[in-house]
Amino acid sequence: MKYILASQSPRRRELIGMLGITFDIEPATGEERQVGDTPQEIVQNLAAAKAREIAAHHVGEETIVIGADTIVVCDGEILGKPKDRADMERMIRMLSGRTHEVYTGVAIDHITGNSEETDEVRTFAECTRVHFYPMSEEEIANYVAHSDGMDKAGAYGIQSDAAIYISGIEGDYQNVVGLPIARLYHELHRM
């Protein structure tokens, strides 16, 4: 069985390595369109689109393609990756002293045979609540100037320099990093 991760995220690559399987990396490159009425639907649809894009290149091969997408939601607003430093500052100020949700959608596309149809597709979404300490204006400015959050949903990585501002979580830590690996393991096991 061949496994493919349809993501270029080094964090997802590291997490999927915990499964103890050999896998290839083939990042999806299609346009990301948010479709759905709820955060769960949106991340599942984004993950499914990524998995389908890569699965289409492997018709006829016994392959499992894993797609994932993560969003941060605060007061009903979806916070993706910041557009620029000003957007990053806006997001961090919004999260400061508050609780928000992190949703990761996962799609598992299992391909067999010579058909363009997949034999089985599973999608799911995990939600983790994250609590931020209040941040001063100086802390926000320093964070924005030195952070690696430009390539992360919500402008922060729980596993990096934002860790000192997080007072707690409710749910799966790995989900906030970008892949709910325990749930993925059990879903793969059921397949």
PDB file of C-alpha atoms in Angstrom:
ATOM      1  CA  MET A   1       0.000   0.000   0.000  1.00  0.00           C
ATOM      2  CA  LYS A   2       1.265   3.423  -0.940  1.00  0.00           C
ATOM      3  CA  TYR A   3       0.509   6.416   1.317  1.00  0.00           C
ATOM      4  CA  ILE A   4       0.629  10.025   0.173  1.00  0.00           C
ATOM      5  CA  LEU A   5       0.303  13.177   2.260  1.00  0.00           C
ATOM      6  CA  ALA A   6      -1.213  15.940   0.110  1.00  0.00           C
ATOM      7  CA  SER A   7       0.438  18.712   2.119  1.00  0.00           C
ATOM      8  CA  GLN A   8       3.710  20.604   2.173  1.00  0.00           C
ATOM      9  CA  SER A   9       3.405  21.371   5.901  1.00  0.00           C
ATOM     10  CA  PRO A  10       6.515  20.264   7.795  1.00  0.00           C
ATOM     11  CA  ARG A  11       4.365  19.941  10.913  1.00  0.00           C
ATOM     12  CA  ARG A  12       1.957  17.519   9.206  1.00  0.00           C
ATOM     13  CA  ARG A  13       4.900  15.597   7.756  1.00  0.00           C
ATOM     14  CA  GLU A  14       6.345  15.184  11.252  1.00  0.00           C
ATOM     15  CA  LEU A  15       2.993  14.157  12.739  1.00  0.00           C
ATOM     16  CA  ILE A  16       2.165  11.590  10.059  1.00  0.00           C
ATOM     17  CA  GLY A  17       5.596  10.093  10.658  1.00  0.00           C
ATOM     18  CA  MET A  18       4.251   9.019  14.060  1.00  0.00           C
ATOM     19  CA  LEU A  19       2.079   6.446  12.273  1.00  0.00           C
ATOM     20  CA  GLY A  20       5.154   4.368  11.481  1.00  0.00           C
ATOM     21  CA  ILE A  21       4.325   4.115   7.772  1.00  0.00           C
ATOM     22  CA  THR A  22       6.325   5.037   4.713  1.00  0.00           C
ATOM     23  CA  PHE A  23       4.685   7.898   2.848  1.00  0.00           C
ATOM     24  CA  ASP A  24       5.334  10.282  -0.012  1.00  0.00           C
ATOM     25  CA  ILE A  25       4.676  14.007  -0.015  1.00  0.00           C
ATOM     26  CA  GLU A  26       2.704  15.479  -2.916  1.00  0.00           C
ATOM     27  CA  PRO A  27       1.367  18.912  -1.993  1.00  0.00           C
ATOM     28  CA  ALA A  28      -1.965  19.886  -3.499  1.00  0.00           C
ATOM     29  CA  THR A  29      -1.697  23.106  -5.485  1.00  0.00           C
ATOM     30  CA  GLY A  30      -5.306  23.851  -6.413  1.00  0.00           C
ATOM     31  CA  GLU A  31      -7.164  26.967  -5.367  1.00  0.00           C
ATOM     32  CA  GLU A  32      -8.529  26.747  -1.828  1.00  0.00           C
ATOM     33  CA  ARG A  33     -12.217  27.683  -1.805  1.00  0.00           C
ATOM     34  CA  GLN A  34     -14.147  27.705   1.440  1.00  0.00           C
ATOM     35  CA  VAL A  35     -17.368  25.810   0.820  1.00  0.00           C
ATOM     36  CA  GLY A  36     -19.777  24.878   3.593  1.00  0.00           C
ATOM     37  CA  ASP A  37     -22.050  26.305   6.236  1.00  0.00           C
ATOM     38  CA  THR A  38     -20.022  25.383   9.320  1.00  0.00           C
ATOM     39  CA  PRO A  39     -16.306  25.381  10.146  1.00  0.00           C
ATOM     40  CA  GLN A  40     -16.413  21.554  10.206  1.00  0.00           C
ATOM     41  CA  GLU A  41     -17.890  21.410   6.690  1.00  0.00           C
ATOM     42  CA  ILE A  42     -15.436  23.997   5.387  1.00  0.00           C
ATOM     43  CA  VAL A  43     -12.301  22.181   6.615  1.00  0.00           C
ATOM     44  CA  GLN A  44     -13.609  18.788   5.509  1.00  0.00           C
ATOM     45  CA  ASN A  45     -14.363  20.147   2.018  1.00  0.00           C
ATOM     46  CA  LEU A  46     -10.934  21.807   1.790  1.00  0.00           C
ATOM     47  CA  ALA A  47      -9.222  18.566   2.887  1.00  0.00           C
ATOM     48  CA  ALA A  48     -11.296  16.489   0.456  1.00  0.00           C
ATOM     49  CA  ALA A  49     -10.407  18.790  -2.463  1.00  0.00           C
ATOM     50  CA  LYS A  50      -6.699  18.400  -1.674  1.00  0.00           C
ATOM     51  CA  ALA A  51      -6.960  14.613  -1.417  1.00  0.00           C
ATOM     52  CA  ARG A  52      -9.006  14.348  -4.653  1.00  0.00           C
ATOM     53  CA  GLU A  53      -6.504  16.504  -6.551  1.00  0.00           C
ATOM     54  CA  ILE A  54      -3.626  14.168  -5.701  1.00  0.00           C
ATOM     55  CA  ALA A  55      -5.704  10.967  -5.959  1.00  0.00           C
ATOM     56  CA  ALA A  56      -6.500  11.848  -9.588  1.00  0.00           C
ATOM     57  CA  HIS A  57      -2.778  11.380 -10.376  1.00  0.00           C
ATOM     58  CA  HIS A  58      -2.732   7.845  -8.970  1.00  0.00           C
ATOM     59  CA  VAL A  59      -5.672   6.093 -10.637  1.00  0.00           C
ATOM     60  CA  GLY A  60      -4.928   2.382 -10.910  1.00  0.00           C
ATOM     61  CA  GLU A  61      -2.502   2.336  -7.996  1.00  0.00           C
ATOM     62  CA  GLU A  62      -3.455   0.980  -4.586  1.00  0.00           C
ATOM     63  CA  THR A  63      -2.976   4.258  -2.738  1.00  0.00           C
ATOM     64  CA  ILE A  64      -4.246   6.139   0.273  1.00  0.00           C
ATOM     65  CA  VAL A  65      -4.095   9.911  -0.077  1.00  0.00           C
ATOM     66  CA  ILE A  66      -4.444  12.019   3.058  1.00  0.00           C
ATOM     67  CA  GLY A  67      -5.506  15.640   2.743  1.00  0.00           C
ATOM     68  CA  ALA A  68      -5.841  18.078   5.637  1.00  0.00           C
ATOM     69  CA  ASP A  69      -6.687  21.700   6.275  1.00  0.00           C
ATOM     70  CA  THR A  70      -6.763  23.795   9.443  1.00  0.00           C
ATOM     71  CA  ILE A  71      -8.640  26.978  10.263  1.00  0.00           C
ATOM     72  CA  VAL A  72      -8.933  29.111  13.366  1.00  0.00           C
ATOM     73  CA  VAL A  73     -12.341  30.531  14.304  1.00  0.00           C
ATOM     74  CA  CYS A  74     -12.805  33.442  16.716  1.00  0.00           C
ATOM     75  CA  ASP A  75     -16.236  34.997  17.237  1.00  0.00           C
ATOM     76  CA  GLY A  76     -17.475  33.315  14.078  1.00  0.00           C
ATOM     77  CA  GLU A  77     -14.687  34.776  11.911  1.00  0.00           C
ATOM     78  CA  ILE A  78     -12.466  32.319  10.081  1.00  0.00           C
ATOM     79  CA  LEU A  79      -8.812  33.228  10.437  1.00  0.00           C
ATOM     80  CA  GLY A  80      -6.678  31.630   7.759  1.00  0.00           C
ATOM     81  CA  LYS A  81      -3.065  32.477   7.076  1.00  0.00           C
ATOM     82  CA  PRO A  82      -2.410  36.213   7.437  1.00  0.00           C
ATOM     83  CA  LYS A  83      -2.094  38.224   4.218  1.00  0.00           C
ATOM     84  CA  ASP A  84       0.620  40.460   5.659  1.00  0.00           C
ATOM     85  CA  ARG A  85       2.065  41.665   8.981  1.00  0.00           C
ATOM     86  CA  ALA A  86      -0.845  44.069   9.556  1.00  0.00           C
ATOM     87  CA  ASP A  87      -3.294  41.176   9.164  1.00  0.00           C
ATOM     88  CA  MET A  88      -1.154  39.107  11.533  1.00  0.00           C
ATOM     89  CA  GLU A  89      -1.296  41.882  14.123  1.00  0.00           C
ATOM     90  CA  ARG A  90      -5.097  42.117  13.747  1.00  0.00           C
ATOM     91  CA  MET A  91      -5.467  38.363  14.283  1.00  0.00           C
ATOM     92  CA  ILE A  92      -3.197  38.192  17.331  1.00  0.00           C
ATOM     93  CA  ARG A  93      -4.935  41.187  18.898  1.00  0.00           C
ATOM     94  CA  MET A  94      -8.260  39.426  18.300  1.00  0.00           C
ATOM     95  CA  LEU A  95      -7.035  36.206  19.981  1.00  0.00           C
ATOM     96  CA  SER A  96      -5.392  37.959  22.940  1.00  0.00           C
ATOM     97  CA  GLY A  97      -7.111  37.187  26.238  1.00  0.00           C
ATOM     98  CA  ARG A  98      -9.790  35.100  24.548  1.00  0.00           C
ATOM     99  CA  THR A  99     -10.784  31.575  23.666  1.00  0.00           C
ATOM    100  CA  HIS A 100     -11.076  30.411  20.068  1.00  0.00           C
ATOM    101  CA  GLU A 101     -11.517  27.147  18.175  1.00  0.00           C
ATOM    102  CA  VAL A 102      -9.099  25.361  15.876  1.00  0.00           C
ATOM    103  CA  TYR A 103     -10.667  23.030  13.318  1.00  0.00           C
ATOM    104  CA  THR A 104      -8.705  20.537  11.265  1.00  0.00           C
ATOM    105  CA  GLY A 105     -10.452  18.631   8.525  1.00  0.00           C
ATOM    106  CA  VAL A 106      -8.984  15.390   7.230  1.00  0.00           C
ATOM    107  CA  ALA A 107      -9.869  13.426   4.102  1.00  0.00           C
ATOM    108  CA  ILE A 108      -8.676   9.880   3.450  1.00  0.00           C
ATOM    109  CA  ASP A 109      -9.010   8.907  -0.208  1.00  0.00           C
ATOM    110  CA  HIS A 110      -8.460   5.140  -0.745  1.00  0.00           C
ATOM    111  CA  ILE A 111      -7.868   4.293  -4.409  1.00  0.00           C
ATOM    112  CA  THR A 112      -7.932   0.787  -5.867  1.00  0.00           C
ATOM    113  CA  GLY A 113      -8.465  -0.688  -9.297  1.00  0.00           C
ATOM    114  CA  ASN A 114      -8.361   1.040 -12.656  1.00  0.00           C
ATOM    115  CA  SER A 115     -11.396   3.232 -12.232  1.00  0.00           C
ATOM    116  CA  GLU A 116     -11.305   6.977 -11.800  1.00  0.00           C
ATOM    117  CA  GLU A 117     -13.624   6.456  -8.847  1.00  0.00           C
ATOM    118  CA  THR A 118     -12.184   5.876  -5.423  1.00  0.00           C
ATOM    119  CA  ASP A 119     -13.293   2.852  -3.450  1.00  0.00           C
ATOM    120  CA  GLU A 120     -13.647   4.741  -0.210  1.00  0.00           C
ATOM    121  CA  VAL A 121     -13.411   8.332   0.980  1.00  0.00           C
ATOM    122  CA  ARG A 122     -13.659   9.285   4.644  1.00  0.00           C
ATOM    123  CA  THR A 123     -13.683  12.800   6.005  1.00  0.00           C
ATOM    124  CA  PHE A 124     -13.800  14.076   9.543  1.00  0.00           C
ATOM    125  CA  ALA A 125     -13.078  17.231  11.496  1.00  0.00           C
ATOM    126  CA  GLU A 126     -11.665  17.770  14.962  1.00  0.00           C
ATOM    127  CA  CYS A 127     -12.143  20.885  17.079  1.00  0.00           C
ATOM    128  CA  THR A 128      -9.877  22.087  19.885  1.00  0.00           C
ATOM    129  CA  ARG A 129     -10.553  25.153  22.035  1.00  0.00           C
ATOM    130  CA  VAL A 130      -7.468  27.287  22.706  1.00  0.00           C
ATOM    131  CA  HIS A 131      -7.202  29.877  25.479  1.00  0.00           C
ATOM    132  CA  PHE A 132      -4.814  32.831  25.073  1.00  0.00           C
ATOM    133  CA  TYR A 133      -3.438  34.951  27.898  1.00  0.00           C
ATOM    134  CA  PRO A 134      -4.000  38.691  27.461  1.00  0.00           C
ATOM    135  CA  MET A 135      -1.131  40.265  25.535  1.00  0.00           C
ATOM    136  CA  SER A 136       0.116  43.833  25.912  1.00  0.00           C
ATOM    137  CA  GLU A 137       0.546  46.050  22.850  1.00  0.00           C
ATOM    138  CA  GLU A 138       4.309  45.646  23.257  1.00  0.00           C
ATOM    139  CA  GLU A 139       3.997  41.844  23.301  1.00  0.00           C
ATOM    140  CA  ILE A 140       1.776  41.892  20.213  1.00  0.00           C
ATOM    141  CA  ALA A 141       4.234  44.162  18.334  1.00  0.00           C
ATOM    142  CA  ASN A 142       7.189  41.981  19.356  1.00  0.00           C
ATOM    143  CA  TYR A 143       5.346  38.814  18.361  1.00  0.00           C
ATOM    144  CA  VAL A 144       4.428  40.209  14.942  1.00  0.00           C
ATOM    145  CA  ALA A 145       8.002  41.422  14.327  1.00  0.00           C
ATOM    146  CA  HIS A 146       9.656  38.105  15.197  1.00  0.00           C
ATOM    147  CA  SER A 147       7.071  35.355  14.778  1.00  0.00           C
ATOM    148  CA  ASP A 148       6.925  32.516  12.285  1.00  0.00           C
ATOM    149  CA  GLY A 149       3.115  32.878  12.175  1.00  0.00           C
ATOM    150  CA  MET A 150       2.822  34.184   8.605  1.00  0.00           C
ATOM    151  CA  ASP A 151       2.378  30.650   7.246  1.00  0.00           C
ATOM    152  CA  LYS A 152      -0.078  29.483   9.919  1.00  0.00           C
ATOM    153  CA  ALA A 153      -3.843  29.694  10.301  1.00  0.00           C
ATOM    154  CA  GLY A 154      -4.676  32.279  12.940  1.00  0.00           C
ATOM    155  CA  ALA A 155      -1.138  33.697  12.678  1.00  0.00           C
ATOM    156  CA  TYR A 156       0.343  31.424  15.314  1.00  0.00           C
ATOM    157  CA  GLY A 157       1.851  28.016  15.942  1.00  0.00           C
ATOM    158  CA  ILE A 158       1.083  26.417  19.291  1.00  0.00           C
ATOM    159  CA  GLN A 159       4.358  24.504  19.033  1.00  0.00           C
ATOM    160  CA  SER A 160       6.499  27.596  18.459  1.00  0.00           C
ATOM    161  CA  ASP A 161       6.796  31.151  19.744  1.00  0.00           C
ATOM    162  CA  ALA A 162       3.084  31.565  20.554  1.00  0.00           C
ATOM    163  CA  ALA A 163       3.326  28.837  23.204  1.00  0.00           C
ATOM    164  CA  ILE A 164       4.125  31.382  25.940  1.00  0.00           C
ATOM    165  CA  TYR A 165       0.751  33.074  25.380  1.00  0.00           C
ATOM    166  CA  ILE A 166      -1.436  29.969  25.525  1.00  0.00           C
ATOM    167  CA  SER A 167      -2.978  29.345  28.921  1.00  0.00           C
ATOM    168  CA  GLY A 168      -4.630  26.052  28.028  1.00  0.00           C
ATOM    169  CA  ILE A 169      -6.483  23.931  25.524  1.00  0.00           C
ATOM    170  CA  GLU A 170      -9.550  21.726  25.507  1.00  0.00           C
ATOM    171  CA  GLY A 171      -9.115  18.866  23.070  1.00  0.00           C
ATOM    172  CA  ASP A 172      -6.377  17.399  20.911  1.00  0.00           C
ATOM    173  CA  TYR A 173      -3.062  19.302  20.992  1.00  0.00           C
ATOM    174  CA  GLN A 174      -1.898  17.714  17.705  1.00  0.00           C
ATOM    175  CA  ASN A 175      -5.069  19.011  16.060  1.00  0.00           C
ATOM    176  CA  VAL A 176      -3.882  22.566  16.782  1.00  0.00           C
ATOM    177  CA  VAL A 177      -0.458  21.727  15.335  1.00  0.00           C
ATOM    178  CA  GLY A 178      -2.257  20.687  12.126  1.00  0.00           C
ATOM    179  CA  LEU A 179      -3.215  16.994  12.141  1.00  0.00           C
ATOM    180  CA  PRO A 180      -5.280  15.052  14.696  1.00  0.00           C
ATOM    181  CA  ILE A 181      -2.961  12.070  14.418  1.00  0.00           C
ATOM    182  CA  ALA A 182      -4.696   9.783  16.946  1.00  0.00           C
ATOM    183  CA  ARG A 183      -8.059  10.126  15.168  1.00  0.00           C
ATOM    184  CA  LEU A 184      -6.331   9.633  11.804  1.00  0.00           C
ATOM    185  CA  TYR A 185      -4.667   6.462  13.062  1.00  0.00           C
ATOM    186  CA  HIS A 186      -7.997   5.005  14.186  1.00  0.00           C
ATOM    187  CA  GLU A 187      -9.782   5.993  10.977  1.00  0.00           C
ATOM    188  CA  LEU A 188      -7.047   4.335   8.889  1.00  0.00           C
ATOM    189  CA  HIS A 189      -7.214   1.269  11.105  1.00  0.00           C
ATOM    190  CA  ARG A 190     -10.997   0.984  10.458  1.00  0.00           C
ATOM    191  CA  MET A 191     -10.401   1.145   6.715  1.00  0.00           C
TER     192      MET A 191
END
